[in-house]
């Protein structure tokens, strides 16, 4: 049964896909293999490692900028998104790039793939921000092969608890309840976050070993098309985004 937050997020991204790609798509294409709103290069983060010859699934692929770039590196990549409008943008980009990237419309909470289908599951915000991690993390474990990698970026609990609803900006005061942190509903979308301890317990319960937590700090001259999400000054003093790396146990 489709969850209400899935329907809400699908409706939002269907309505916003065109405006989103118009505002951010060109930069996402130019910096395809980079993380977060400040586009920190994968060559600096090393979250994915060598991808050539591996089977990858992008969770919440949007216009498939990441997937196309990874396919050019020799990976076998599939893109998944809950929004048919985002997938329309992905199809056009894939055709222009003459890439081989199959696309699937589905929620990351119910992956339409057999067990042990992939070597790597990843996303840059995407589904791991807009789907319930208590459902997505076990699903990721199910479709990953033993030794497979789950890596993804989201905003941090710092960003979550410092959000000021009145100003609609991140401030310097703790405002939200850290221990009650689960969902954030901004009327348009539902986003998810957990305290750090809950993330680690969820990974362990799903059969993962945490390899790294990379806190993204933009350089002093960084620019972003996501104006208003967080200021550069804030993001250089406190981590607004991070990348999790978790490995499925071999046995």
PDB file of C-alpha atoms in Angstrom:
ATOM      1  CA  UNK A   1       0.000   0.000   0.000  1.00  0.00           C
ATOM      2  CA  UNK A   2       1.392   3.383  -1.007  1.00  0.00           C
ATOM      3  CA  UNK A   3       2.200   5.571   1.988  1.00  0.00           C
ATOM      4  CA  UNK A   4       0.712   9.089   2.178  1.00  0.00           C
ATOM      5  CA  UNK A   5       4.165  10.709   2.216  1.00  0.00           C
ATOM      6  CA  UNK A   6       5.040   8.842  -1.002  1.00  0.00           C
ATOM      7  CA  UNK A   7       1.942  10.216  -2.742  1.00  0.00           C
ATOM      8  CA  UNK A   8       2.665  13.718  -1.451  1.00  0.00           C
ATOM      9  CA  UNK A   9       6.300  13.697  -2.554  1.00  0.00           C
ATOM     10  CA  UNK A  10       5.427  12.234  -5.956  1.00  0.00           C
ATOM     11  CA  UNK A  11       2.848  14.973  -6.538  1.00  0.00           C
ATOM     12  CA  UNK A  12       5.345  17.669  -5.545  1.00  0.00           C
ATOM     13  CA  UNK A  13       8.123  16.420  -7.818  1.00  0.00           C
ATOM     14  CA  UNK A  14       5.744  15.928 -10.715  1.00  0.00           C
ATOM     15  CA  UNK A  15       4.641  19.552 -10.355  1.00  0.00           C
ATOM     16  CA  UNK A  16       8.151  20.942  -9.741  1.00  0.00           C
ATOM     17  CA  UNK A  17      10.351  18.832 -12.023  1.00  0.00           C
ATOM     18  CA  UNK A  18      10.440  21.348 -14.870  1.00  0.00           C
ATOM     19  CA  UNK A  19      11.264  24.346 -12.672  1.00  0.00           C
ATOM     20  CA  UNK A  20      13.806  22.311 -10.701  1.00  0.00           C
ATOM     21  CA  UNK A  21      15.689  21.187 -13.800  1.00  0.00           C
ATOM     22  CA  UNK A  22      15.556  24.685 -15.269  1.00  0.00           C
ATOM     23  CA  UNK A  23      17.123  26.137 -12.114  1.00  0.00           C
ATOM     24  CA  UNK A  24      19.598  23.390 -11.219  1.00  0.00           C
ATOM     25  CA  UNK A  25      19.863  20.999 -14.165  1.00  0.00           C
ATOM     26  CA  UNK A  26      22.664  22.714 -16.085  1.00  0.00           C
ATOM     27  CA  UNK A  27      24.976  22.851 -13.065  1.00  0.00           C
ATOM     28  CA  UNK A  28      24.078  19.315 -12.028  1.00  0.00           C
ATOM     29  CA  UNK A  29      25.081  18.222 -15.529  1.00  0.00           C
ATOM     30  CA  UNK A  30      28.362  20.155 -15.482  1.00  0.00           C
ATOM     31  CA  UNK A  31      29.259  18.757 -12.057  1.00  0.00           C
ATOM     32  CA  UNK A  32      27.567  15.378 -12.441  1.00  0.00           C
ATOM     33  CA  UNK A  33      29.921  13.398 -10.207  1.00  0.00           C
ATOM     34  CA  UNK A  34      29.787  15.707  -7.201  1.00  0.00           C
ATOM     35  CA  UNK A  35      27.939  15.719  -3.894  1.00  0.00           C
ATOM     36  CA  UNK A  36      25.430  18.038  -2.287  1.00  0.00           C
ATOM     37  CA  UNK A  37      24.286  21.571  -2.955  1.00  0.00           C
ATOM     38  CA  UNK A  38      27.889  22.845  -3.057  1.00  0.00           C
ATOM     39  CA  UNK A  39      28.913  20.101  -5.555  1.00  0.00           C
ATOM     40  CA  UNK A  40      31.890  18.636  -3.693  1.00  0.00           C
ATOM     41  CA  UNK A  41      33.644  16.429  -6.294  1.00  0.00           C
ATOM     42  CA  UNK A  42      33.544  12.656  -5.937  1.00  0.00           C
ATOM     43  CA  UNK A  43      37.267  12.748  -6.774  1.00  0.00           C
ATOM     44  CA  UNK A  44      37.737  14.450  -3.399  1.00  0.00           C
ATOM     45  CA  UNK A  45      35.179  12.433  -1.408  1.00  0.00           C
ATOM     46  CA  UNK A  46      35.826   8.917  -2.774  1.00  0.00           C
ATOM     47  CA  UNK A  47      32.429   7.704  -1.633  1.00  0.00           C
ATOM     48  CA  UNK A  48      31.786   5.333  -4.543  1.00  0.00           C
ATOM     49  CA  UNK A  49      35.212   3.967  -5.341  1.00  0.00           C
ATOM     50  CA  UNK A  50      35.846   2.155  -8.620  1.00  0.00           C
ATOM     51  CA  UNK A  51      32.585   1.585 -10.498  1.00  0.00           C
ATOM     52  CA  UNK A  52      33.710   0.034 -13.780  1.00  0.00           C
ATOM     53  CA  UNK A  53      31.949  -3.265 -14.470  1.00  0.00           C
ATOM     54  CA  UNK A  54      29.687  -2.984 -11.428  1.00  0.00           C
ATOM     55  CA  UNK A  55      25.879  -2.931 -11.207  1.00  0.00           C
ATOM     56  CA  UNK A  56      24.638   0.350  -9.656  1.00  0.00           C
ATOM     57  CA  UNK A  57      21.205   1.701  -8.760  1.00  0.00           C
ATOM     58  CA  UNK A  58      20.582   5.422  -8.226  1.00  0.00           C
ATOM     59  CA  UNK A  59      17.754   6.017  -5.750  1.00  0.00           C
ATOM     60  CA  UNK A  60      15.889   9.173  -6.747  1.00  0.00           C
ATOM     61  CA  UNK A  61      17.791   9.813  -9.953  1.00  0.00           C
ATOM     62  CA  UNK A  62      15.973  12.980 -11.082  1.00  0.00           C
ATOM     63  CA  UNK A  63      17.290  13.768 -14.574  1.00  0.00           C
ATOM     64  CA  UNK A  64      19.935  11.020 -14.234  1.00  0.00           C
ATOM     65  CA  UNK A  65      22.985  13.298 -14.291  1.00  0.00           C
ATOM     66  CA  UNK A  66      24.881  11.000 -11.930  1.00  0.00           C
ATOM     67  CA  UNK A  67      23.747   7.837 -13.718  1.00  0.00           C
ATOM     68  CA  UNK A  68      24.829   9.047 -17.154  1.00  0.00           C
ATOM     69  CA  UNK A  69      28.238  10.121 -15.844  1.00  0.00           C
ATOM     70  CA  UNK A  70      28.789   6.761 -14.144  1.00  0.00           C
ATOM     71  CA  UNK A  71      27.700   4.841 -17.241  1.00  0.00           C
ATOM     72  CA  UNK A  72      30.450   6.683 -19.106  1.00  0.00           C
ATOM     73  CA  UNK A  73      32.873   5.327 -16.490  1.00  0.00           C
ATOM     74  CA  UNK A  74      31.940   1.769 -17.422  1.00  0.00           C
ATOM     75  CA  UNK A  75      29.320   1.091 -14.761  1.00  0.00           C
ATOM     76  CA  UNK A  76      26.031  -0.670 -15.458  1.00  0.00           C
ATOM     77  CA  UNK A  77      23.638   1.862 -13.932  1.00  0.00           C
ATOM     78  CA  UNK A  78      19.864   1.911 -13.497  1.00  0.00           C
ATOM     79  CA  UNK A  79      17.954   4.973 -12.346  1.00  0.00           C
ATOM     80  CA  UNK A  80      14.902   4.908 -10.098  1.00  0.00           C
ATOM     81  CA  UNK A  81      12.597   7.794  -9.257  1.00  0.00           C
ATOM     82  CA  UNK A  82       9.109   8.138  -7.803  1.00  0.00           C
ATOM     83  CA  UNK A  83       8.229  10.978 -10.207  1.00  0.00           C
ATOM     84  CA  UNK A  84       7.281  10.305 -13.817  1.00  0.00           C
ATOM     85  CA  UNK A  85       8.040  13.921 -14.704  1.00  0.00           C
ATOM     86  CA  UNK A  86      11.587  13.673 -13.377  1.00  0.00           C
ATOM     87  CA  UNK A  87      11.995  10.455 -15.361  1.00  0.00           C
ATOM     88  CA  UNK A  88      10.882  12.271 -18.521  1.00  0.00           C
ATOM     89  CA  UNK A  89      13.814  14.647 -18.021  1.00  0.00           C
ATOM     90  CA  UNK A  90      16.057  11.634 -17.414  1.00  0.00           C
ATOM     91  CA  UNK A  91      14.963   9.946 -20.645  1.00  0.00           C
ATOM     92  CA  UNK A  92      15.762  13.053 -22.666  1.00  0.00           C
ATOM     93  CA  UNK A  93      19.184  13.383 -21.079  1.00  0.00           C
ATOM     94  CA  UNK A  94      19.968   9.701 -21.622  1.00  0.00           C
ATOM     95  CA  UNK A  95      18.984   9.954 -25.298  1.00  0.00           C
ATOM     96  CA  UNK A  96      21.159  13.037 -25.800  1.00  0.00           C
ATOM     97  CA  UNK A  97      24.084  11.306 -24.115  1.00  0.00           C
ATOM     98  CA  UNK A  98      23.449   8.044 -26.019  1.00  0.00           C
ATOM     99  CA  UNK A  99      23.880   6.259 -22.724  1.00  0.00           C
ATOM    100  CA  UNK A 100      22.538   2.884 -21.657  1.00  0.00           C
ATOM    101  CA  UNK A 101      20.687   3.665 -18.418  1.00  0.00           C
ATOM    102  CA  UNK A 102      17.396   1.822 -17.825  1.00  0.00           C
ATOM    103  CA  UNK A 103      14.844   3.748 -15.756  1.00  0.00           C
ATOM    104  CA  UNK A 104      12.231   2.538 -13.296  1.00  0.00           C
ATOM    105  CA  UNK A 105       9.414   4.460 -11.626  1.00  0.00           C
ATOM    106  CA  UNK A 106       9.025   3.280  -8.038  1.00  0.00           C
ATOM    107  CA  UNK A 107       9.458   4.264  -4.432  1.00  0.00           C
ATOM    108  CA  UNK A 108      12.776   3.410  -2.810  1.00  0.00           C
ATOM    109  CA  UNK A 109      10.723   1.943   0.021  1.00  0.00           C
ATOM    110  CA  UNK A 110       9.554  -0.874  -2.286  1.00  0.00           C
ATOM    111  CA  UNK A 111      12.295  -1.665  -4.782  1.00  0.00           C
ATOM    112  CA  UNK A 112      11.033  -3.726  -7.738  1.00  0.00           C
ATOM    113  CA  UNK A 113      14.206  -5.810  -7.997  1.00  0.00           C
ATOM    114  CA  UNK A 114      15.227  -9.306  -6.998  1.00  0.00           C
ATOM    115  CA  UNK A 115      17.423  -9.975  -4.002  1.00  0.00           C
ATOM    116  CA  UNK A 116      21.151  -9.437  -4.522  1.00  0.00           C
ATOM    117  CA  UNK A 117      20.778  -7.533  -7.820  1.00  0.00           C
ATOM    118  CA  UNK A 118      23.332  -4.724  -7.313  1.00  0.00           C
ATOM    119  CA  UNK A 119      26.855  -4.014  -6.156  1.00  0.00           C
ATOM    120  CA  UNK A 120      26.182  -0.352  -5.229  1.00  0.00           C
ATOM    121  CA  UNK A 121      23.111   1.675  -4.244  1.00  0.00           C
ATOM    122  CA  UNK A 122      23.615   5.425  -4.058  1.00  0.00           C
ATOM    123  CA  UNK A 123      21.957   8.807  -4.210  1.00  0.00           C
ATOM    124  CA  UNK A 124      22.820  12.469  -3.833  1.00  0.00           C
ATOM    125  CA  UNK A 125      19.962  13.547  -1.540  1.00  0.00           C
ATOM    126  CA  UNK A 126      17.258  11.998  -3.737  1.00  0.00           C
ATOM    127  CA  UNK A 127      15.253   9.132  -2.305  1.00  0.00           C
ATOM    128  CA  UNK A 128      17.189   8.883   0.950  1.00  0.00           C
ATOM    129  CA  UNK A 129      15.961  12.371   1.828  1.00  0.00           C
ATOM    130  CA  UNK A 130      12.332  11.855   0.800  1.00  0.00           C
ATOM    131  CA  UNK A 131      11.682   8.227   1.752  1.00  0.00           C
ATOM    132  CA  UNK A 132      11.456   6.613   5.175  1.00  0.00           C
ATOM    133  CA  UNK A 133      14.893   5.213   6.070  1.00  0.00           C
ATOM    134  CA  UNK A 134      13.292   2.523   8.235  1.00  0.00           C
ATOM    135  CA  UNK A 135      11.962   1.109   4.970  1.00  0.00           C
ATOM    136  CA  UNK A 136      14.677   2.113   2.484  1.00  0.00           C
ATOM    137  CA  UNK A 137      17.697   0.816   4.411  1.00  0.00           C
ATOM    138  CA  UNK A 138      16.334  -2.768   4.764  1.00  0.00           C
ATOM    139  CA  UNK A 139      15.287  -2.662   1.102  1.00  0.00           C
ATOM    140  CA  UNK A 140      18.788  -1.556   0.124  1.00  0.00           C
ATOM    141  CA  UNK A 141      20.235  -4.468   2.077  1.00  0.00           C
ATOM    142  CA  UNK A 142      17.876  -6.883   0.329  1.00  0.00           C
ATOM    143  CA  UNK A 143      18.821  -5.898  -3.235  1.00  0.00           C
ATOM    144  CA  UNK A 144      22.561  -5.505  -2.550  1.00  0.00           C
ATOM    145  CA  UNK A 145      24.934  -8.402  -2.990  1.00  0.00           C
ATOM    146  CA  UNK A 146      27.110  -9.477  -0.059  1.00  0.00           C
ATOM    147  CA  UNK A 147      29.856  -6.898   0.305  1.00  0.00           C
ATOM    148  CA  UNK A 148      27.781  -4.338  -1.595  1.00  0.00           C
ATOM    149  CA  UNK A 149      27.903  -0.623  -0.831  1.00  0.00           C
ATOM    150  CA  UNK A 150      25.146   1.769   0.199  1.00  0.00           C
ATOM    151  CA  UNK A 151      26.310   5.387  -0.031  1.00  0.00           C
ATOM    152  CA  UNK A 152      24.192   8.522  -0.014  1.00  0.00           C
ATOM    153  CA  UNK A 153      24.145  12.189   0.922  1.00  0.00           C
ATOM    154  CA  UNK A 154      21.472  13.922   2.975  1.00  0.00           C
ATOM    155  CA  UNK A 155      21.269  17.024   5.089  1.00  0.00           C
ATOM    156  CA  UNK A 156      22.595  16.572   8.610  1.00  0.00           C
ATOM    157  CA  UNK A 157      20.749  16.599  11.924  1.00  0.00           C
ATOM    158  CA  UNK A 158      22.468  19.960  12.531  1.00  0.00           C
ATOM    159  CA  UNK A 159      20.633  21.416   9.565  1.00  0.00           C
ATOM    160  CA  UNK A 160      17.396  19.808  10.715  1.00  0.00           C
ATOM    161  CA  UNK A 161      17.422  21.058  14.311  1.00  0.00           C
ATOM    162  CA  UNK A 162      18.615  24.588  13.414  1.00  0.00           C
ATOM    163  CA  UNK A 163      15.855  25.226  10.878  1.00  0.00           C
ATOM    164  CA  UNK A 164      13.722  28.270  11.682  1.00  0.00           C
ATOM    165  CA  UNK A 165      10.183  27.901  10.334  1.00  0.00           C
ATOM    166  CA  UNK A 166       9.437  31.621  10.680  1.00  0.00           C
ATOM    167  CA  UNK A 167      12.379  32.865   8.620  1.00  0.00           C
ATOM    168  CA  UNK A 168      12.534  29.683   6.514  1.00  0.00           C
ATOM    169  CA  UNK A 169      16.289  29.640   7.000  1.00  0.00           C
ATOM    170  CA  UNK A 170      18.886  27.776   9.004  1.00  0.00           C
ATOM    171  CA  UNK A 171      19.949  29.772  12.031  1.00  0.00           C
ATOM    172  CA  UNK A 172      22.511  29.507  14.807  1.00  0.00           C
ATOM    173  CA  UNK A 173      20.111  28.282  17.492  1.00  0.00           C
ATOM    174  CA  UNK A 174      18.907  24.759  18.202  1.00  0.00           C
ATOM    175  CA  UNK A 175      15.146  24.855  17.647  1.00  0.00           C
ATOM    176  CA  UNK A 176      13.874  21.337  16.942  1.00  0.00           C
ATOM    177  CA  UNK A 177      13.887  18.290  19.218  1.00  0.00           C
ATOM    178  CA  UNK A 178      16.930  16.220  18.246  1.00  0.00           C
ATOM    179  CA  UNK A 179      15.703  13.025  19.902  1.00  0.00           C
ATOM    180  CA  UNK A 180      12.239  13.276  18.332  1.00  0.00           C
ATOM    181  CA  UNK A 181      13.692  13.849  14.879  1.00  0.00           C
ATOM    182  CA  UNK A 182      11.921  11.691  12.291  1.00  0.00           C
ATOM    183  CA  UNK A 183      10.085  13.683   9.632  1.00  0.00           C
ATOM    184  CA  UNK A 184       9.961  17.257   8.416  1.00  0.00           C
ATOM    185  CA  UNK A 185       6.783  18.355   6.652  1.00  0.00           C
ATOM    186  CA  UNK A 186       7.058  21.701   4.867  1.00  0.00           C
ATOM    187  CA  UNK A 187       3.494  21.393   3.490  1.00  0.00           C
ATOM    188  CA  UNK A 188       4.887  20.652   0.011  1.00  0.00           C
ATOM    189  CA  UNK A 189       7.056  17.614   0.816  1.00  0.00           C
ATOM    190  CA  UNK A 190       7.828  15.186   3.617  1.00  0.00           C
ATOM    191  CA  UNK A 191      11.535  14.677   4.365  1.00  0.00           C
ATOM    192  CA  UNK A 192      13.194  12.294   6.784  1.00  0.00           C
ATOM    193  CA  UNK A 193      16.038  12.465   9.258  1.00  0.00           C
ATOM    194  CA  UNK A 194      17.219  10.411  12.232  1.00  0.00           C
ATOM    195  CA  UNK A 195      19.550  11.021  15.173  1.00  0.00           C
ATOM    196  CA  UNK A 196      23.027   9.622  14.524  1.00  0.00           C
ATOM    197  CA  UNK A 197      22.594   6.749  16.958  1.00  0.00           C
ATOM    198  CA  UNK A 198      19.355   5.681  15.284  1.00  0.00           C
ATOM    199  CA  UNK A 199      21.047   5.696  11.880  1.00  0.00           C
ATOM    200  CA  UNK A 200      23.837   3.430  13.150  1.00  0.00           C
ATOM    201  CA  UNK A 201      21.428   1.027  14.850  1.00  0.00           C
ATOM    202  CA  UNK A 202      19.303   0.883  11.697  1.00  0.00           C
ATOM    203  CA  UNK A 203      22.358   0.083   9.551  1.00  0.00           C
ATOM    204  CA  UNK A 204      23.468  -2.654  11.941  1.00  0.00           C
ATOM    205  CA  UNK A 205      19.993  -4.172  12.192  1.00  0.00           C
ATOM    206  CA  UNK A 206      19.842  -4.306   8.390  1.00  0.00           C
ATOM    207  CA  UNK A 207      23.182  -6.098   8.076  1.00  0.00           C
ATOM    208  CA  UNK A 208      25.437  -3.130   7.285  1.00  0.00           C
ATOM    209  CA  UNK A 209      28.800  -2.091   8.678  1.00  0.00           C
ATOM    210  CA  UNK A 210      29.361   1.674   8.644  1.00  0.00           C
ATOM    211  CA  UNK A 211      32.594   2.469   6.798  1.00  0.00           C
ATOM    212  CA  UNK A 212      32.536   6.249   6.899  1.00  0.00           C
ATOM    213  CA  UNK A 213      30.525   9.385   7.565  1.00  0.00           C
ATOM    214  CA  UNK A 214      31.897  12.210   5.428  1.00  0.00           C
ATOM    215  CA  UNK A 215      30.843  15.684   6.544  1.00  0.00           C
ATOM    216  CA  UNK A 216      30.792  17.975   3.523  1.00  0.00           C
ATOM    217  CA  UNK A 217      32.517  21.322   3.998  1.00  0.00           C
ATOM    218  CA  UNK A 218      32.410  23.591   0.944  1.00  0.00           C
ATOM    219  CA  UNK A 219      35.524  25.577  -0.047  1.00  0.00           C
ATOM    220  CA  UNK A 220      35.592  29.328   0.690  1.00  0.00           C
ATOM    221  CA  UNK A 221      34.705  30.250  -2.898  1.00  0.00           C
ATOM    222  CA  UNK A 222      31.929  27.675  -3.356  1.00  0.00           C
ATOM    223  CA  UNK A 223      28.737  28.606  -5.182  1.00  0.00           C
ATOM    224  CA  UNK A 224      25.358  26.970  -5.331  1.00  0.00           C
ATOM    225  CA  UNK A 225      22.114  27.237  -7.279  1.00  0.00           C
ATOM    226  CA  UNK A 226      20.243  26.248  -4.105  1.00  0.00           C
ATOM    227  CA  UNK A 227      20.106  29.780  -2.742  1.00  0.00           C
ATOM    228  CA  UNK A 228      18.441  30.063   0.653  1.00  0.00           C
ATOM    229  CA  UNK A 229      18.927  26.424   1.627  1.00  0.00           C
ATOM    230  CA  UNK A 230      21.955  27.286   3.744  1.00  0.00           C
ATOM    231  CA  UNK A 231      24.508  30.075   3.592  1.00  0.00           C
ATOM    232  CA  UNK A 232      28.138  29.392   2.685  1.00  0.00           C
ATOM    233  CA  UNK A 233      29.240  30.897   6.005  1.00  0.00           C
ATOM    234  CA  UNK A 234      26.970  28.508   7.926  1.00  0.00           C
ATOM    235  CA  UNK A 235      28.055  25.458   5.917  1.00  0.00           C
ATOM    236  CA  UNK A 236      31.739  26.235   6.518  1.00  0.00           C
ATOM    237  CA  UNK A 237      31.226  26.475  10.283  1.00  0.00           C
ATOM    238  CA  UNK A 238      28.831  23.545  10.774  1.00  0.00           C
ATOM    239  CA  UNK A 239      28.117  20.513   8.577  1.00  0.00           C
ATOM    240  CA  UNK A 240      24.892  20.978   6.629  1.00  0.00           C
ATOM    241  CA  UNK A 241      25.315  17.832   4.521  1.00  0.00           C
ATOM    242  CA  UNK A 242      27.076  14.515   4.915  1.00  0.00           C
ATOM    243  CA  UNK A 243      27.667  11.281   3.007  1.00  0.00           C
ATOM    244  CA  UNK A 244      27.110   7.898   4.644  1.00  0.00           C
ATOM    245  CA  UNK A 245      29.022   4.820   3.502  1.00  0.00           C
ATOM    246  CA  UNK A 246      27.724   1.454   4.720  1.00  0.00           C
ATOM    247  CA  UNK A 247      28.851  -1.975   3.525  1.00  0.00           C
ATOM    248  CA  UNK A 248      26.613  -5.052   3.513  1.00  0.00           C
ATOM    249  CA  UNK A 249      28.239  -7.871   5.425  1.00  0.00           C
ATOM    250  CA  UNK A 250      29.849 -10.585   3.309  1.00  0.00           C
ATOM    251  CA  UNK A 251      28.161 -13.428   5.176  1.00  0.00           C
TER     252      UNK A 251
END
